[in-house]
Coordinates of N, CA and C in Angstrom, one line a residue:
X1 N -47.1 -30.0 54.1 CA -46.2 -30.2 52.9 C -46.9 -31.0 51.9
X2 N -46.9 -30.6 50.6 CA -47.6 -31.3 49.5 C -47.0 -32.7 49.3
X3 N -47.9 -33.7 49.2 CA -47.5 -35.0 48.9 C -46.8 -35.1 47.5
X4 N -45.8 -36.0 47.4 CA -45.1 -36.1 46.2 C -45.1 -37.6 45.7
X5 N -44.9 -37.8 44.4 CA -44.8 -39.1 43.8 C -43.5 -39.1 43.0
X6 N -42.9 -40.3 43.0 CA -41.7 -40.6 42.2 C -42.1 -41.5 41.0
X7 N -42.0 -40.9 39.8 CA -42.2 -41.7 38.6 C -40.8 -42.2 38.2
X8 N -40.8 -43.3 37.5 CA -39.5 -43.8 37.0 C -39.6 -44.0 35.5
X9 N -38.7 -43.3 34.8 CA -38.6 -43.4 33.3 C -37.5 -44.3 32.9
X10 N -37.8 -45.4 32.3 CA -36.8 -46.4 31.9 C -36.8 -46.5 30.4
X11 N -35.8 -47.3 29.8 CA -35.7 -47.5 28.4 C -34.5 -46.8 27.8
X12 N -34.0 -47.3 26.7 CA -32.8 -46.8 26.1 C -32.9 -45.3 25.6
X13 N -34.1 -44.9 25.3 CA -34.3 -43.5 24.8 C -34.8 -42.5 25.9
X14 N -34.7 -42.9 27.1 CA -35.2 -42.0 28.2 C -34.6 -40.6 28.2
X15 N -33.3 -40.5 28.0 CA -32.7 -39.2 28.1 C -33.1 -38.3 26.9
X16 N -33.0 -38.9 25.7 CA -33.3 -38.1 24.5 C -34.8 -37.8 24.4
X17 N -35.6 -38.7 25.0 CA -37.1 -38.5 25.0 C -37.4 -37.3 25.9
X18 N -36.9 -37.2 27.1 CA -37.2 -36.1 28.0 C -36.5 -34.8 27.5
X19 N -35.3 -34.9 26.8 CA -34.6 -33.7 26.4 C -35.4 -32.9 25.4
X20 N -36.2 -33.6 24.6 CA -37.0 -32.9 23.6 C -38.4 -32.3 24.1
X21 N -38.6 -32.5 25.4 CA -39.9 -32.1 26.0 C -39.8 -31.1 27.1
X22 N -38.8 -31.1 28.0 CA -38.8 -30.3 29.2 C -37.9 -29.1 29.0
X23 N -38.0 -28.2 30.0 CA -37.4 -26.8 29.9 C -35.9 -26.8 30.3
X24 N -35.4 -27.8 30.9 CA -34.0 -27.8 31.4 C -33.3 -29.0 30.7
X25 N -32.0 -28.9 30.8 CA -31.1 -29.9 30.1 C -31.0 -31.2 30.9
X26 N -31.6 -32.2 30.4 CA -31.6 -33.5 31.1 C -30.2 -34.1 31.3
X27 N -29.3 -33.7 30.5 CA -27.9 -34.3 30.6 C -27.2 -33.8 31.9
X28 N -27.7 -32.8 32.5 CA -27.2 -32.2 33.7 C -27.4 -33.1 35.0
X29 N -28.3 -34.1 34.8 CA -28.6 -34.9 36.0 C -27.4 -35.8 36.4
X30 N -26.5 -35.9 35.6 CA -25.2 -36.6 36.0 C -24.5 -35.9 37.1
X31 N -24.7 -34.6 37.2 CA -24.1 -33.7 38.2 C -25.0 -33.5 39.4
X32 N -26.2 -34.0 39.4 CA -27.1 -33.8 40.5 C -28.5 -33.5 39.9
X33 N -29.5 -33.5 40.8 CA -30.9 -33.4 40.4 C -31.1 -32.0 39.7
X34 N -32.1 -32.0 38.7 CA -32.4 -30.9 37.9 C -33.9 -30.5 38.0
X35 N -34.1 -29.3 38.3 CA -35.5 -28.8 38.4 C -35.9 -28.3 37.0
X36 N -37.2 -28.7 36.6 CA -37.6 -28.4 35.2 C -39.1 -28.4 35.2
X37 N -39.7 -28.2 34.0 CA -41.1 -28.1 33.8 C -41.5 -28.7 32.4
X38 N -42.7 -29.1 32.3 CA -43.3 -29.5 31.0 C -44.4 -28.5 30.7
X39 N -44.3 -28.0 29.4 CA -45.2 -26.9 29.0 C -46.1 -27.3 27.9
X40 N -47.1 -26.5 27.6 CA -47.9 -26.7 26.4 C -47.2 -26.1 25.3
X41 N -47.6 -26.4 24.0 CA -47.0 -25.8 22.9 C -47.1 -24.2 22.9
X42 N -48.1 -23.7 23.7 CA -48.2 -22.3 23.8 C -47.4 -21.7 24.9
X43 N -46.5 -22.5 25.5 CA -45.6 -22.1 26.5 C -46.2 -22.0 27.9
X44 N -47.3 -22.6 28.2 CA -47.9 -22.5 29.5 C -47.7 -23.7 30.3
X45 N -47.7 -23.6 31.6 CA -47.4 -24.6 32.6 C -48.3 -25.8 32.5
X46 N -47.7 -27.0 32.6 CA -48.4 -28.2 32.8 C -48.0 -28.8 34.1
X47 N -46.7 -29.0 34.4 CA -46.2 -29.5 35.6 C -44.7 -29.1 35.8
X48 N -44.3 -29.0 37.1 CA -42.9 -28.8 37.4 C -42.5 -30.0 38.2
X49 N -41.2 -30.3 38.1 CA -40.7 -31.5 38.8 C -39.2 -31.5 38.8
X50 N -38.6 -32.5 39.6 CA -37.2 -32.7 39.6 C -36.9 -33.9 38.8
X51 N -35.8 -33.9 38.1 CA -35.3 -35.1 37.4 C -34.1 -35.6 38.2
X52 N -34.0 -36.9 38.4 CA -33.0 -37.5 39.3 C -32.4 -38.7 38.5
X53 N -31.1 -38.8 38.6 CA -30.4 -39.9 37.9 C -30.5 -41.1 38.8
X54 N -31.2 -42.1 38.4 CA -31.3 -43.4 39.2 C -30.5 -44.5 38.6
X55 N -29.5 -44.2 37.8 CA -28.7 -45.2 37.1 C -29.3 -45.7 35.8
X56 N -30.1 -46.7 35.9 CA -30.8 -47.3 34.7 C -32.1 -46.7 34.5
X57 N -32.4 -45.6 35.2 CA -33.7 -44.9 35.1 C -33.5 -43.4 35.4
X58 N -34.5 -42.6 35.0 CA -34.6 -41.2 35.4 C -35.8 -41.1 36.3
X59 N -35.6 -40.6 37.5 CA -36.7 -40.4 38.4 C -37.3 -39.0 38.2
X60 N -38.6 -38.9 38.3 CA -39.4 -37.7 38.2 C -40.1 -37.5 39.5
X61 N -39.6 -36.5 40.3 CA -40.2 -36.1 41.6 C -41.2 -35.0 41.4
X62 N -42.5 -35.3 41.5 CA -43.6 -34.4 41.1 C -44.7 -34.4 42.2
X63 N -45.4 -33.3 42.2 CA -46.6 -33.2 43.1 C -47.5 -34.4 42.8
X64 N -47.9 -35.1 43.9 CA -48.7 -36.3 43.8 C -50.0 -36.1 43.0
X65 N -50.6 -34.9 43.1 CA -51.9 -34.6 42.4 C -51.6 -34.5 40.9
X66 N -50.4 -34.1 40.5 CA -50.1 -33.9 39.1 C -49.6 -35.2 38.4
X67 N -49.1 -36.2 39.2 CA -48.4 -37.3 38.7 C -49.2 -38.1 37.6
X68 N -50.5 -38.4 37.8 CA -51.3 -39.2 36.8 C -51.4 -38.4 35.5
X69 N -51.7 -37.1 35.5 CA -51.8 -36.4 34.2 C -50.4 -36.2 33.6
X70 N -49.4 -36.1 34.4 CA -48.0 -35.9 33.8 C -47.6 -37.3 33.1
X71 N -47.9 -38.4 33.8 CA -47.6 -39.7 33.2 C -48.3 -39.9 31.9
X72 N -49.6 -39.5 31.9 CA -50.4 -39.6 30.7 C -49.9 -38.7 29.6
X73 N -49.5 -37.5 29.9 CA -49.0 -36.6 28.9 C -47.6 -37.1 28.3
X74 N -46.8 -37.6 29.2 CA -45.5 -38.2 28.7 C -45.8 -39.4 27.8
X75 N -46.7 -40.2 28.2 CA -47.1 -41.4 27.4 C -47.6 -41.0 26.0
X76 N -48.3 -39.9 26.0 CA -48.8 -39.4 24.7 C -47.7 -39.0 23.8
X77 N -46.6 -38.4 24.3 CA -45.5 -38.0 23.5 C -44.5 -39.2 23.2
X78 N -44.7 -40.3 23.8 CA -43.7 -41.4 23.7 C -43.6 -42.0 22.3
X79 N -44.8 -42.1 21.6 CA -44.8 -42.7 20.2 C -44.0 -44.0 20.2
X80 N -42.9 -44.0 19.3 CA -42.2 -45.3 19.2 C -40.9 -45.3 20.0
X81 N -40.7 -44.3 20.9 CA -39.5 -44.3 21.7 C -39.4 -45.4 22.6
X82 N -38.2 -45.9 22.9 CA -38.0 -47.0 23.8 C -38.0 -46.4 25.2
X83 N -39.2 -46.2 25.8 CA -39.4 -45.6 27.0 C -40.6 -46.2 27.8
X84 N -40.4 -46.4 29.1 CA -41.5 -46.9 29.9 C -41.7 -46.0 31.1
X85 N -42.9 -45.7 31.5 CA -43.2 -44.8 32.6 C -44.0 -45.5 33.7
X86 N -43.4 -45.6 34.9 CA -44.1 -46.3 36.0 C -44.1 -45.4 37.3
X87 N -45.1 -45.6 38.1 CA -45.1 -45.0 39.4 C -44.5 -45.9 40.4
X88 N -43.6 -45.3 41.3 CA -42.9 -46.1 42.3 C -43.7 -46.0 43.6
X89 N -43.3 -46.8 44.6 CA -43.9 -46.7 45.9 C -43.0 -46.0 46.9
X90 N -42.0 -45.2 46.4 CA -41.1 -44.5 47.3 C -41.7 -43.3 48.0
X91 N -41.1 -42.9 49.1 CA -41.6 -41.8 49.9 C -40.5 -40.7 49.9
X92 N -41.0 -39.4 49.8 CA -40.1 -38.3 49.9 C -39.8 -37.9 51.3
X93 N -38.5 -37.7 51.6 CA -38.1 -37.2 52.9 C -37.4 -35.9 52.7
X94 N -37.6 -34.9 53.6 CA -37.0 -33.6 53.4 C -36.5 -33.1 54.7
X95 N -35.6 -32.1 54.7 CA -35.1 -31.5 55.9 C -34.1 -30.4 55.6
X96 N -33.7 -29.8 56.7 CA -32.7 -28.7 56.6 C -31.4 -29.2 57.3
X97 N -30.3 -28.5 57.1 CA -29.1 -28.9 57.7 C -28.3 -29.8 56.8
X98 N -27.5 -30.7 57.5 CA -26.6 -31.5 56.7 C -27.3 -32.5 55.8
X99 N -26.9 -32.7 54.6 CA -27.5 -33.7 53.7 C -27.2 -35.1 54.1
X100 N -28.2 -35.9 54.3 CA -27.9 -37.3 54.7 C -27.5 -38.2 53.5
X101 N -27.0 -39.3 53.8 CA -26.6 -40.3 52.8 C -27.8 -40.6 51.9
X102 N -27.6 -40.5 50.6 CA -28.7 -40.7 49.6 C -29.6 -39.5 49.4
X103 N -29.3 -38.4 50.0 CA -30.0 -37.2 49.8 C -29.3 -36.2 48.8
X104 N -30.0 -35.2 48.5 CA -29.4 -34.2 47.6 C -30.0 -32.8 47.9
X105 N -29.2 -31.8 47.6 CA -29.6 -30.4 47.8 C -30.7 -30.0 46.8
X106 N -31.7 -29.3 47.3 CA -32.8 -28.8 46.5 C -32.1 -27.8 45.5
X107 N -32.2 -28.0 44.2 CA -31.5 -27.2 43.2 C -32.1 -25.8 43.0
X108 N -33.3 -25.6 43.6 CA -33.9 -24.3 43.4 C -33.3 -23.2 44.2
X109 N -33.0 -23.5 45.5 CA -32.4 -22.5 46.3 C -31.8 -23.2 47.5
X110 N -30.6 -22.7 48.0 CA -29.9 -23.4 49.1 C -30.7 -23.4 50.4
X111 N -31.6 -22.4 50.5 CA -32.4 -22.3 51.8 C -33.5 -23.4 51.9
X112 N -33.7 -24.2 50.8 CA -34.8 -25.2 50.8 C -34.3 -26.6 51.3
X113 N -33.0 -26.7 51.7 CA -32.6 -27.9 52.4 C -32.4 -29.0 51.4
X114 N -32.6 -30.2 51.9 CA -32.3 -31.5 51.1 C -33.6 -32.3 50.9
X115 N -33.5 -33.2 49.9 CA -34.6 -34.1 49.6 C -34.0 -35.5 49.4
X116 N -34.7 -36.5 49.8 CA -34.3 -37.9 49.6 C -35.5 -38.8 49.4
X117 N -35.4 -39.8 48.5 CA -36.5 -40.8 48.3 C -36.1 -42.1 49.0
X118 N -37.0 -42.6 49.8 CA -36.7 -43.8 50.6 C -38.0 -44.7 50.6
X119 N -37.8 -46.0 51.0 CA -38.8 -47.0 51.0 C -39.8 -46.8 52.1
X120 N -39.4 -46.2 53.2 CA -40.2 -46.0 54.4 C -40.8 -44.6 54.4
X121 N -42.0 -44.4 54.9 CA -42.7 -43.1 55.0 C -41.8 -42.1 55.9
X122 N -42.0 -40.8 55.6 CA -41.3 -39.8 56.3 C -42.1 -39.4 57.5
X123 N -41.4 -39.0 58.6 CA -42.1 -38.5 59.8 C -42.0 -36.9 59.7
X124 N -43.0 -36.3 60.2 CA -43.1 -34.8 60.2 C -41.9 -34.3 61.0
X125 N -41.2 -33.2 60.5 CA -40.1 -32.7 61.2 C -40.3 -31.3 61.7
X126 N -41.5 -30.7 61.5 CA -41.9 -29.4 62.1 C -41.5 -28.2 61.2
X127 N -40.8 -28.5 60.1 CA -40.4 -27.4 59.3 C -41.5 -26.6 58.7
X128 N -41.5 -25.3 58.7 CA -42.6 -24.5 58.1 C -42.2 -24.3 56.6
X129 N -42.5 -25.2 55.8 CA -42.1 -25.1 54.4 C -42.7 -23.9 53.7
X130 N -44.0 -23.6 54.0 CA -44.6 -22.5 53.4 C -43.9 -21.2 53.7
X131 N -43.4 -21.0 54.9 CA -42.6 -19.8 55.2 C -41.3 -19.8 54.4
X132 N -40.7 -20.9 54.2 CA -39.5 -20.9 53.4 C -39.8 -20.6 51.9
X133 N -40.9 -21.1 51.4 CA -41.3 -20.8 50.0 C -41.5 -19.3 49.9
X134 N -42.2 -18.7 50.8 CA -42.4 -17.3 50.7 C -41.1 -16.5 50.9
X135 N -40.3 -16.9 51.8 CA -39.0 -16.2 52.0 C -38.1 -16.2 50.8
X136 N -38.1 -17.3 50.1 CA -37.3 -17.4 48.9 C -38.0 -17.3 47.6
X137 N -39.3 -16.9 47.6 CA -40.1 -16.7 46.5 C -40.1 -17.9 45.5
X138 N -40.5 -19.0 46.1 CA -40.6 -20.3 45.4 C -42.0 -20.7 45.1
X139 N -42.5 -20.7 43.9 CA -43.9 -21.0 43.7 C -44.2 -22.5 43.8
X140 N -45.4 -22.8 44.1 CA -45.8 -24.2 44.3 C -46.9 -24.6 43.3
X141 N -46.9 -25.8 42.8 CA -47.9 -26.3 41.9 C -49.3 -26.2 42.5
X142 N -50.3 -25.9 41.7 CA -51.7 -25.7 42.1 C -51.9 -24.6 43.0
X143 N -50.9 -23.8 43.3 CA -51.1 -22.6 44.1 C -50.7 -21.4 43.3
X144 N -49.3 -21.1 43.2 CA -48.9 -20.1 42.3 C -48.7 -20.6 40.8
X145 N -48.6 -21.9 40.7 CA -48.4 -22.4 39.3 C -49.6 -23.1 38.9
X146 N -50.2 -22.7 37.7 CA -51.4 -23.3 37.2 C -51.4 -23.2 35.7
X147 N -52.5 -23.6 35.1 CA -52.5 -23.8 33.6 C -52.3 -22.5 32.8
X148 N -52.5 -21.3 33.5 CA -52.2 -20.0 32.8 C -50.9 -19.4 33.0
X149 N -50.0 -20.2 33.8 CA -48.7 -19.6 34.2 C -47.7 -19.7 33.0
X150 N -47.0 -18.6 32.8 CA -45.8 -18.6 32.0 C -44.6 -18.7 33.0
X151 N -43.7 -19.7 32.8 CA -42.7 -20.0 33.8 C -41.7 -18.9 34.1
X152 N -41.5 -18.0 33.1 CA -40.6 -16.9 33.4 C -41.2 -15.9 34.4
X153 N -42.5 -15.7 34.3 CA -43.3 -14.9 35.2 C -43.2 -15.5 36.6
X154 N -43.0 -16.8 36.7 CA -43.0 -17.5 38.0 C -41.6 -17.6 38.5
X155 N -40.6 -17.1 37.9 CA -39.2 -17.1 38.4 C -38.4 -18.3 38.1
X156 N -38.7 -19.1 37.1 CA -38.0 -20.3 36.8 C -36.6 -20.1 36.4
X157 N -36.2 -18.9 35.8 CA -34.8 -18.7 35.5 C -34.1 -18.5 36.8
X158 N -34.6 -17.8 37.7 CA -33.9 -17.6 39.0 C -33.8 -18.9 39.8
X159 N -34.8 -19.8 39.6 CA -34.8 -21.0 40.3 C -34.1 -22.2 39.6
X160 N -33.4 -21.8 38.5 CA -32.6 -22.8 37.8 C -33.4 -23.9 37.1
X161 N -34.6 -23.4 36.7 CA -35.6 -24.4 36.1 C -35.7 -24.3 34.6
X162 N -34.9 -23.5 33.9 CA -34.9 -23.4 32.5 C -33.5 -23.2 31.9
X163 N -33.2 -23.8 30.8 CA -31.9 -23.7 30.1 C -32.2 -23.1 28.7
X164 N -31.6 -21.9 28.5 CA -31.9 -21.2 27.2 C -30.9 -21.7 26.1
X165 N -30.0 -22.6 26.4 CA -29.0 -23.0 25.4 C -29.2 -24.5 25.0
X166 N -30.2 -25.2 25.6 CA -30.3 -26.6 25.4 C -30.9 -27.0 24.1
X167 N -31.6 -26.1 23.4 CA -32.2 -26.5 22.1 C -33.7 -26.6 22.3
X168 N -34.4 -27.2 21.4 CA -35.8 -27.2 21.3 C -36.5 -28.1 22.3
X169 N -37.6 -27.6 22.8 CA -38.5 -28.4 23.7 C -39.9 -27.9 23.5
X170 N -40.9 -28.5 24.0 CA -42.3 -28.1 23.9 C -42.5 -26.8 24.6
X171 N -42.9 -25.7 23.9 CA -43.1 -24.4 24.5 C -41.9 -23.5 24.4
X172 N -40.8 -24.0 23.8 CA -39.5 -23.3 23.8 C -39.6 -21.9 23.1
X173 N -40.3 -21.9 22.0 CA -40.4 -20.7 21.2 C -41.0 -19.5 22.0
X174 N -42.1 -19.8 22.7 CA -42.7 -18.7 23.5 C -41.8 -18.3 24.7
X175 N -41.2 -19.3 25.3 CA -40.4 -19.0 26.5 C -39.2 -18.2 26.1
X176 N -38.5 -18.5 25.0 CA -37.4 -17.8 24.5 C -37.8 -16.4 24.1
X177 N -38.9 -16.2 23.5 CA -39.4 -14.9 23.0 C -39.6 -14.0 24.3
X178 N -40.2 -14.6 25.3 CA -40.4 -13.8 26.5 C -39.0 -13.4 27.2
X179 N -38.1 -14.2 27.0 CA -36.7 -13.9 27.6 C -36.0 -12.8 26.8
X180 N -36.0 -12.9 25.5 CA -35.2 -12.1 24.7 C -35.9 -10.8 24.1
X181 N -37.2 -10.9 24.0 CA -37.8 -9.8 23.2 C -38.8 -9.0 24.0
X182 N -39.1 -9.3 25.2 CA -40.1 -8.5 26.0 C -39.6 -8.3 27.4
X183 N -40.1 -7.3 28.0 CA -39.9 -7.1 29.5 C -41.1 -7.6 30.2
X184 N -40.9 -8.4 31.2 CA -42.0 -9.0 31.9 C -42.8 -7.9 32.6
X185 N -44.1 -7.9 32.3 CA -45.0 -6.9 32.8 C -45.8 -7.4 34.0
X186 N -45.8 -8.8 34.2 CA -46.5 -9.4 35.3 C -45.5 -10.5 35.9
X187 N -45.8 -10.9 37.1 CA -45.0 -12.0 37.7 C -45.2 -12.1 39.2
X188 N -44.5 -13.0 39.7 CA -44.5 -13.3 41.2 C -43.6 -12.3 41.9
X189 N -44.0 -11.9 43.0 CA -43.1 -11.0 43.9 C -43.5 -11.3 45.3
X190 N -42.6 -11.0 46.2 CA -42.8 -11.1 47.6 C -43.4 -9.8 48.2
X191 N -44.4 -9.9 49.0 CA -45.0 -8.7 49.5 C -45.2 -8.8 51.0
X192 N -45.3 -7.7 51.7 CA -45.7 -7.6 53.1 C -47.2 -7.4 53.2
X193 N -47.8 -8.0 54.2 CA -49.2 -7.9 54.4 C -49.5 -7.6 55.9
X194 N -50.2 -6.4 56.1 CA -50.5 -6.0 57.4 C -52.0 -6.0 57.6
X195 N -52.6 -7.0 58.2 CA -54.0 -7.1 58.4 C -54.5 -8.5 57.8
X196 N -55.9 -8.6 57.9 CA -56.5 -9.9 57.5 C -56.7 -9.9 56.0
X197 N -56.1 -10.9 55.4 CA -56.2 -11.2 53.9 C -55.9 -12.6 53.6
X198 N -56.8 -13.3 53.0 CA -56.6 -14.7 52.7 C -56.0 -14.9 51.3
X199 N -55.3 -16.0 51.1 CA -54.8 -16.3 49.7 C -56.0 -16.3 48.7
X200 N -55.8 -15.8 47.6 CA -56.8 -15.6 46.6 C -57.4 -14.2 46.5
X201 N -57.1 -13.4 47.5 CA -57.7 -12.1 47.6 C -57.1 -11.2 46.5
X202 N -57.9 -10.4 45.9 CA -57.4 -9.4 44.9 C -56.6 -8.3 45.6
X203 N -55.5 -7.9 45.0 CA -54.7 -6.8 45.4 C -55.0 -5.6 44.6
X204 N -55.4 -4.5 45.2 CA -55.9 -3.3 44.5 C -54.9 -2.1 44.8
X205 N -54.6 -1.3 43.8 CA -53.8 -0.1 43.9 C -54.5 1.0 43.1
X206 N -54.8 2.1 43.8 CA -55.4 3.3 43.1 C -56.8 2.8 42.5
X207 N -57.5 2.0 43.1 CA -58.8 1.5 42.6 C -58.7 0.5 41.5
X208 N -57.6 0.1 41.1 CA -57.4 -0.9 40.0 C -56.8 -2.2 40.5
X209 N -57.3 -3.3 40.0 CA -56.7 -4.6 40.4 C -55.2 -4.7 39.9
X210 N -54.4 -4.9 40.9 CA -52.9 -5.0 40.6 C -52.4 -6.4 40.8
X211 N -53.2 -7.3 41.3 CA -52.6 -8.7 41.4 C -53.5 -9.5 42.3
X212 N -52.9 -10.7 42.7 CA -53.6 -11.7 43.5 C -52.7 -12.1 44.6
X213 N -53.2 -12.3 45.8 CA -52.4 -12.8 46.9 C -52.4 -14.3 46.9
X214 N -51.2 -14.9 47.1 CA -51.1 -16.4 47.1 C -50.6 -16.9 48.5
X215 N -49.6 -17.7 48.5 CA -49.1 -18.3 49.8 C -48.8 -17.2 50.8
X216 N -49.3 -17.3 52.0 CA -49.0 -16.3 53.0 C -48.4 -17.0 54.2
X217 N -47.3 -16.4 54.8 CA -46.7 -16.9 56.0 C -46.5 -15.7 56.9
X218 N -47.3 -15.5 57.9 CA -47.2 -14.4 58.8 C -47.5 -13.1 58.1
X219 N -46.5 -12.1 58.1 CA -46.7 -10.8 57.5 C -46.2 -10.8 56.1
X220 N -45.7 -11.9 55.6 CA -45.2 -11.9 54.2 C -46.0 -12.9 53.3
X221 N -45.9 -12.7 52.0 CA -46.7 -13.5 51.1 C -46.1 -13.5 49.7
X222 N -46.5 -14.4 48.9 CA -46.2 -14.4 47.5 C -47.4 -13.9 46.8
X223 N -47.2 -12.9 45.9 CA -48.3 -12.4 45.1 C -48.0 -12.4 43.6
X224 N -49.0 -12.5 42.8 CA -48.8 -12.3 41.4 C -49.3 -10.9 41.0
X225 N -48.4 -10.1 40.5 CA -48.6 -8.7 40.3 C -48.5 -8.2 38.9
X226 N -49.3 -7.2 38.6 CA -49.1 -6.4 37.4 C -48.1 -5.3 37.8
X227 N -46.9 -5.3 37.3 CA -45.8 -4.5 37.8 C -46.1 -3.0 37.6
X228 N -46.8 -2.7 36.5 CA -47.1 -1.2 36.2 C -48.1 -0.7 37.2
X229 N -48.9 -1.5 37.9 CA -49.9 -1.0 38.9 C -49.4 -1.2 40.3
X230 N -48.5 -2.2 40.5 CA -48.2 -2.6 41.9 C -47.1 -1.7 42.4
X231 N -47.5 -0.4 42.7 CA -46.6 0.6 43.2 C -47.1 1.2 44.5
X232 N -46.2 1.4 45.5 CA -46.6 2.0 46.7 C -47.6 1.2 47.5
X233 N -48.5 1.9 48.2 CA -49.5 1.3 49.1 C -50.6 0.6 48.3
X234 N -50.8 -0.7 48.6 CA -51.9 -1.4 48.0 C -52.7 -2.1 49.1
X235 N -53.8 -2.6 48.7 CA -54.7 -3.3 49.7 C -55.2 -4.6 49.1
X236 N -55.4 -5.6 50.1 CA -56.0 -6.8 49.8 C -57.1 -7.0 50.9
X237 N -58.3 -6.9 50.5 CA -59.3 -6.9 51.6 C -59.1 -5.7 52.5
X238 N -59.0 -6.1 53.8 CA -58.7 -5.0 54.9 C -57.2 -4.9 55.1
X239 N -56.4 -5.6 54.5 CA -55.0 -5.6 54.7 C -54.2 -4.6 53.8
X240 N -53.2 -4.0 54.4 CA -52.3 -3.1 53.6 C -51.2 -4.0 53.1
X241 N -50.9 -3.8 51.8 CA -49.9 -4.6 51.1 C -48.8 -3.7 50.4
X242 N -47.6 -4.1 50.5 CA -46.5 -3.4 49.9 C -45.5 -4.4 49.3
X243 N -44.9 -4.1 48.2 CA -43.8 -5.0 47.7 C -42.7 -5.0 48.7
X244 N -42.1 -6.2 48.8 CA -41.0 -6.4 49.8 C -39.7 -6.6 49.0
X245 N -39.7 -6.7 47.7 CA -38.4 -6.9 47.0 C -38.2 -5.8 45.9

């Protein structure tokens, strides 16, 4: 499981500050955690994270490897806003089944269980999170999500990670245009894999590159595909590949 960091955003302007930057509606955190992303002005991915209402602060639950650069980027946007950004020493706990006190359901998909931030480190619970990500087609930062990713190709609308009615944010124009004016020609899809093929392998159809294999769990995987080429039987190395959805 990828290590996570909890950043804390404090200050009187914390809500309006984030509202003008991220893809989802910050005001919704009063009803529960909100999944969102920060994009470049060109609409490409910088980081995805959860926003949590901490009362006098907003928590940012983010991939540990992305936390320093995200904090730096947010600080760059801060200007004169009454906002402070600090890293906490809290630890993420996760699990399936009943949500414990202080926990909350993962807003991306019901099958991803619950999350909670606590002062003590979490013990491994044996959950195969990679298999759940593949089963529910949930991309992960630094694997399926990278600096060339457009979030609609990564399924952020299906995962409740973007709000098309909230107003302006960084990268909003490109994201809205992809939503309303074009049909997605590329994107993530679940595939079946029969044979040996490692993540990163090119997927080929009729002698043309049709995509790339990413997270794999048994005979299923997440792939980034060119939909016009990803038809019928495909191959990744020695493995046979077919779309599963």
